Amino acid sequence: MSNKKHHERTRAQESSNAIERLYITMRHLFNRGFYKPMGISGETLRSSLLLLRPEIYGSIGDEKAELEGLLYVIDRLPIGIEECMFINLTSDEGYGDSHFESIIPPKRRRNCYRIDDEQMNIEITRGRSEIYDILTHLTFLFVESHKISRRVLTNEEGETTRDWVKLENTVLSKKKLSKEEREVAISHTANILGRTFKEITSVYNAFATTSQPERLLHIVYWLGKLAIEELIGNDKRTITFSPVLRERIGHHIHGEIWSNTIKETLHRNNLLERPIHVISANMHSVMNTLFTPNALKSIVAKKDIFDVYESLSHKENESLRNKISKEALQKGMFYIKDTSGANIDVQIFDTSKIDTSKLDIQVSEAVLQDKKPVIIVMDYAFGEQAYETIDELLKPYKPKGKEKVHLNIESLSIMGKAGILEGGKGDIMIPSAHIFEGTADNYPFDNELKREDLEGKGVNVYDGAMITVLGTSLQNKDILKFFYNSTWNVIGLEMEGAHYQKAIQAASKVRGSISRDVKVRYAYYASDNPLETGGTLASGGLGASGVRPTYLITRTILEQILN
């Protein structure tokens, strides 16, 4: 018997290789300036994505169309993109001051502009991660569109099936459909997509918008139409990267403007010299934790505080949310609406103006009176943008005509959503290190948040390493199982951790911009479990299950800062 090990490539190794190829190919295409996704230049991207078969894109490798993945992608791209042959990725190049109306995708804050019938411009201000995100979504979209064209074309002359002709007539007539007409159209669409009538009906309303109730029919028709034109007339869809975008990317232009605005606000309000605590989180949990007990006294007296937080997350309770923000703005909160293009709003809390008797979390009077800490809450960064923003924020500030000031940053706390590999939606993860996917780069740190700080409060808590991925849409079960079962001891995946830690370590250990002893806190709550069937992000949001973990983490962070 030979002791030689057989080197058969596992599915995890193939997938890892596919991710690396996707990453390198996208950088190459970006440097080149343009490419045709369904032409020769897009072939590597397509084949890598089909080999990887990411969990979020479901049945991308099958003949039948993928519906949940399509909805996930469409929510993150501008309305009308399925009609466009030319997609242009630009920097912030002044379209905001033109007559073009800004289109903002429902699930991604980015400005997009429909230039004419054939062209959509997408503004990139959040770095390379945003480019990878868009390109993988577009590749998925175009692969799906070719599935449609293959099912409806009956010969090389461009003749199509009866189902396609009927769908075309329905979409182009633009008239309001009756229930019967809609069901007839759904029946034809089901044949075109290789799905059942029931499957199409169950997702139909999720695609609809107020102005376009029959949007799914519209999307399917236009995706198919452009794919048919590519196959018959050789009119290939093209993605271009503007020269200004290629020149600016990686230069922290938006991050620098963003951080300077924060430092100017601190300087103007005499807060620059105070101890500063930075929290990367959402725009509601810190404000609600500090000001709900007093702003909504009568409601808080009758209900559990977590039930109050949950009711604040409901759309219809805008008046309650307004009450809290009004109270906050009167008691030391400053709000900075971002105009730098970074798409990260900021709140600054001067804790010396907070009445501690009106708080329902433990605080030390001495800390508030002697130190008067300032809390900066920044909205979530996106992927590599986390490095750009924190790197710029931690740099010293030079007010006009004065000496350079090193910010007295005492702590940085990162709270975010992440995919979990062991538990389920709504569970909490406390990381001890971040590992950067595709490399062995690892960033261990001493996390001020410990498992025992959050245990026994109605939510499951896990600790271990987190993996920082290149994109949530570039994962499959094989890779995730490898990380989960290997000695890396990975408990979850997210997109920013390694980038944040890289910037914090550089500022504290190498550049000396902030204290070497700066405290760091990381905690994530699970938005999905990509190892569970039907547990991916494409299966829907967190809903109310995200409220408890979000506020548990927020309250624990604030108690540590204020003690």
XYZ file of C-alpha atoms in Angstrom, residues 209-426:
218
model
C -43.641 48.497 -6.500
C -46.470 51.021 -6.185
C -45.759 52.449 -9.626
C -45.102 49.016 -11.197
C -47.366 46.290 -9.735
C -46.462 43.875 -12.583
C -42.721 44.445 -12.185
C -41.742 40.751 -12.288
C -43.220 40.399 -15.811
C -41.373 43.548 -16.840
C -38.018 42.295 -15.448
C -38.349 38.863 -17.092
C -39.312 40.407 -20.445
C -36.456 42.917 -20.577
C -33.816 40.476 -19.340
C -34.937 38.018 -22.035
C -35.231 40.663 -24.746
C -31.663 41.965 -24.295
C -30.305 38.396 -24.097
C -32.099 37.514 -27.382
C -30.576 40.612 -29.027
C -27.135 39.490 -27.799
C -27.574 36.016 -29.294
C -29.266 37.007 -32.578
C -27.932 40.474 -33.364
C -24.641 40.285 -31.462
C -25.531 43.520 -29.607
C -23.595 42.786 -26.422
C -24.363 44.502 -23.107
C -21.343 46.484 -21.913
C -20.100 47.570 -18.497
C -17.681 50.491 -18.404
C -15.686 52.145 -15.595
C -15.262 55.895 -15.967
C -11.667 57.260 -16.178
C -12.301 59.439 -13.090
C -13.432 56.393 -11.065
C -10.322 54.439 -12.101
C -8.119 57.360 -11.130
C -9.801 58.033 -7.764
C -10.399 54.551 -6.361
C -8.299 53.765 -3.291
C -7.412 57.424 -2.604
C -9.751 57.915 0.384
C -11.280 61.029 -1.212
C -14.732 60.555 0.345
C -13.356 59.203 3.642
C -11.157 62.272 4.128
C -13.999 64.759 3.520
C -16.269 62.664 5.787
C -13.817 62.529 8.705
C -12.880 66.212 8.439
C -16.562 67.175 8.759
C -16.760 65.187 12.015
C -13.582 66.756 13.418
C -14.736 70.277 12.441
C -18.044 69.661 14.259
C -16.143 68.479 17.372
C -13.819 71.505 17.189
C -16.702 73.993 16.728
C -18.461 72.598 19.794
C -15.302 72.426 21.975
C -15.400 68.620 22.108
C -12.117 67.888 20.311
C -9.993 67.546 23.467
C -12.437 65.270 25.335
C -12.166 61.443 25.587
C -13.836 60.045 22.448
C -15.549 56.697 21.977
C -16.383 55.651 18.391
C -19.235 53.212 17.742
C -19.953 51.804 14.294
C -23.613 50.784 14.418
C -27.008 51.842 13.059
C -28.538 55.293 13.483
C -31.134 54.380 16.099
C -29.986 51.972 18.821
C -27.607 54.271 20.764
C -29.987 57.245 20.575
C -32.985 55.090 21.578
C -31.093 53.471 24.477
C -30.078 56.862 25.904
C -33.301 58.812 25.367
C -36.306 56.446 25.203
C -36.766 56.100 29.027
C -37.442 59.832 29.338
C -38.956 60.671 25.927
C -41.532 57.859 26.156
C -41.941 57.778 29.977
C -45.611 56.771 29.944
C -45.077 53.845 27.517
C -41.876 52.620 29.234
C -43.697 52.528 32.597
C -46.181 49.953 31.242
C -44.001 47.804 28.941
C -40.731 45.891 28.956
C -38.057 48.141 27.397
C -37.278 45.569 24.667
C -40.959 45.574 23.635
C -40.759 49.363 23.370
C -37.633 49.058 21.168
C -39.486 46.578 18.967
C -42.475 48.882 18.537
C -40.038 51.673 17.547
C -38.849 49.495 14.669
C -42.355 49.376 13.147
C -42.944 51.695 10.191
C -46.154 53.173 11.588
C -44.502 54.526 14.785
C -42.739 57.479 13.203
C -44.213 59.940 15.718
C -42.589 58.000 18.615
C -39.230 57.953 16.815
C -39.497 61.707 16.206
C -40.157 62.290 19.923
C -36.927 60.492 20.809
C -34.768 62.291 18.233
C -36.241 65.654 19.317
C -35.290 64.860 22.942
C -31.805 63.723 21.828
C -31.132 66.896 19.813
C -32.084 69.005 22.848
C -29.872 66.990 25.227
C -26.464 67.018 23.546
C -26.814 65.057 20.289
C -25.479 66.506 17.008
C -26.554 64.885 13.747
C -24.317 65.026 10.659
C -26.155 64.108 7.462
C -23.405 62.854 5.164
C -22.783 64.867 2.001
C -19.267 63.537 1.268
C -20.521 60.622 -0.848
C -19.361 58.089 1.775
C -23.047 57.465 2.570
C -22.303 57.233 6.281
C -24.371 59.492 8.549
C -23.021 60.356 12.007
C -24.375 61.225 15.454
C -22.243 62.867 18.146
C -23.356 62.628 21.802
C -21.994 65.044 24.418
C -22.609 62.882 27.509
C -22.100 65.829 29.907
C -25.579 67.020 28.834
C -27.276 63.698 29.627
C -29.321 63.470 32.839
C -28.177 60.152 34.369
C -31.251 59.882 36.601
C -33.281 59.416 33.422
C -31.241 56.432 32.132
C -32.142 52.766 32.604
C -28.579 51.473 32.131
C -25.812 51.442 34.754
C -23.527 54.475 34.536
C -20.850 55.924 36.759
C -21.577 59.535 37.786
C -17.826 60.028 38.317
C -16.980 59.035 34.725
C -19.585 61.417 33.322
C -18.624 64.346 35.564
C -14.823 64.010 35.446
C -14.221 62.715 31.930
C -17.327 63.988 30.060
C -16.866 61.392 27.291
C -18.021 62.094 23.743
C -19.616 59.268 21.750
C -19.421 59.278 17.947
C -21.857 56.859 16.287
C -21.202 56.187 12.600
C -23.544 54.266 10.325
C -22.303 50.993 8.794
C -19.397 51.131 6.347
C -19.368 48.778 3.352
C -16.502 46.280 2.988
C -13.134 47.933 2.285
C -14.727 51.308 3.025
C -14.353 50.422 6.731
C -10.570 50.805 6.392
C -10.868 54.121 4.540
C -13.233 55.745 7.058
C -11.561 54.616 10.305
C -8.071 55.259 8.884
C -9.056 58.865 8.125
C -11.028 59.381 11.355
C -8.113 58.345 13.590
C -5.629 60.744 11.955
C -4.711 63.936 13.915
C -6.688 67.097 13.064
C -5.186 70.506 12.326
C -7.618 73.380 12.942
C -6.892 76.507 10.852
C -3.972 78.459 12.292
C -3.555 76.103 15.254
C -1.387 73.185 16.311
C -2.118 69.642 15.214
C -4.440 67.841 17.666
C -4.246 64.082 18.300
C -7.731 62.818 19.065
C -8.108 61.237 22.489
C -9.771 58.056 21.206
C -10.406 55.781 24.199
C -12.366 53.029 22.479
C -13.763 51.770 19.168
C -16.830 49.533 19.190
C -18.097 47.739 16.102
C -21.593 46.292 16.102
C -22.858 44.732 12.904
C -24.881 42.062 11.167
C -23.129 38.874 10.097
C -23.807 35.387 8.833
C -23.540 32.734 11.552
C -22.284 29.162 11.074
C -23.471 27.552 14.298
C -26.675 29.164 15.563
C -29.555 30.900 13.832
C -30.980 34.342 12.997
C -30.807 36.770 15.924
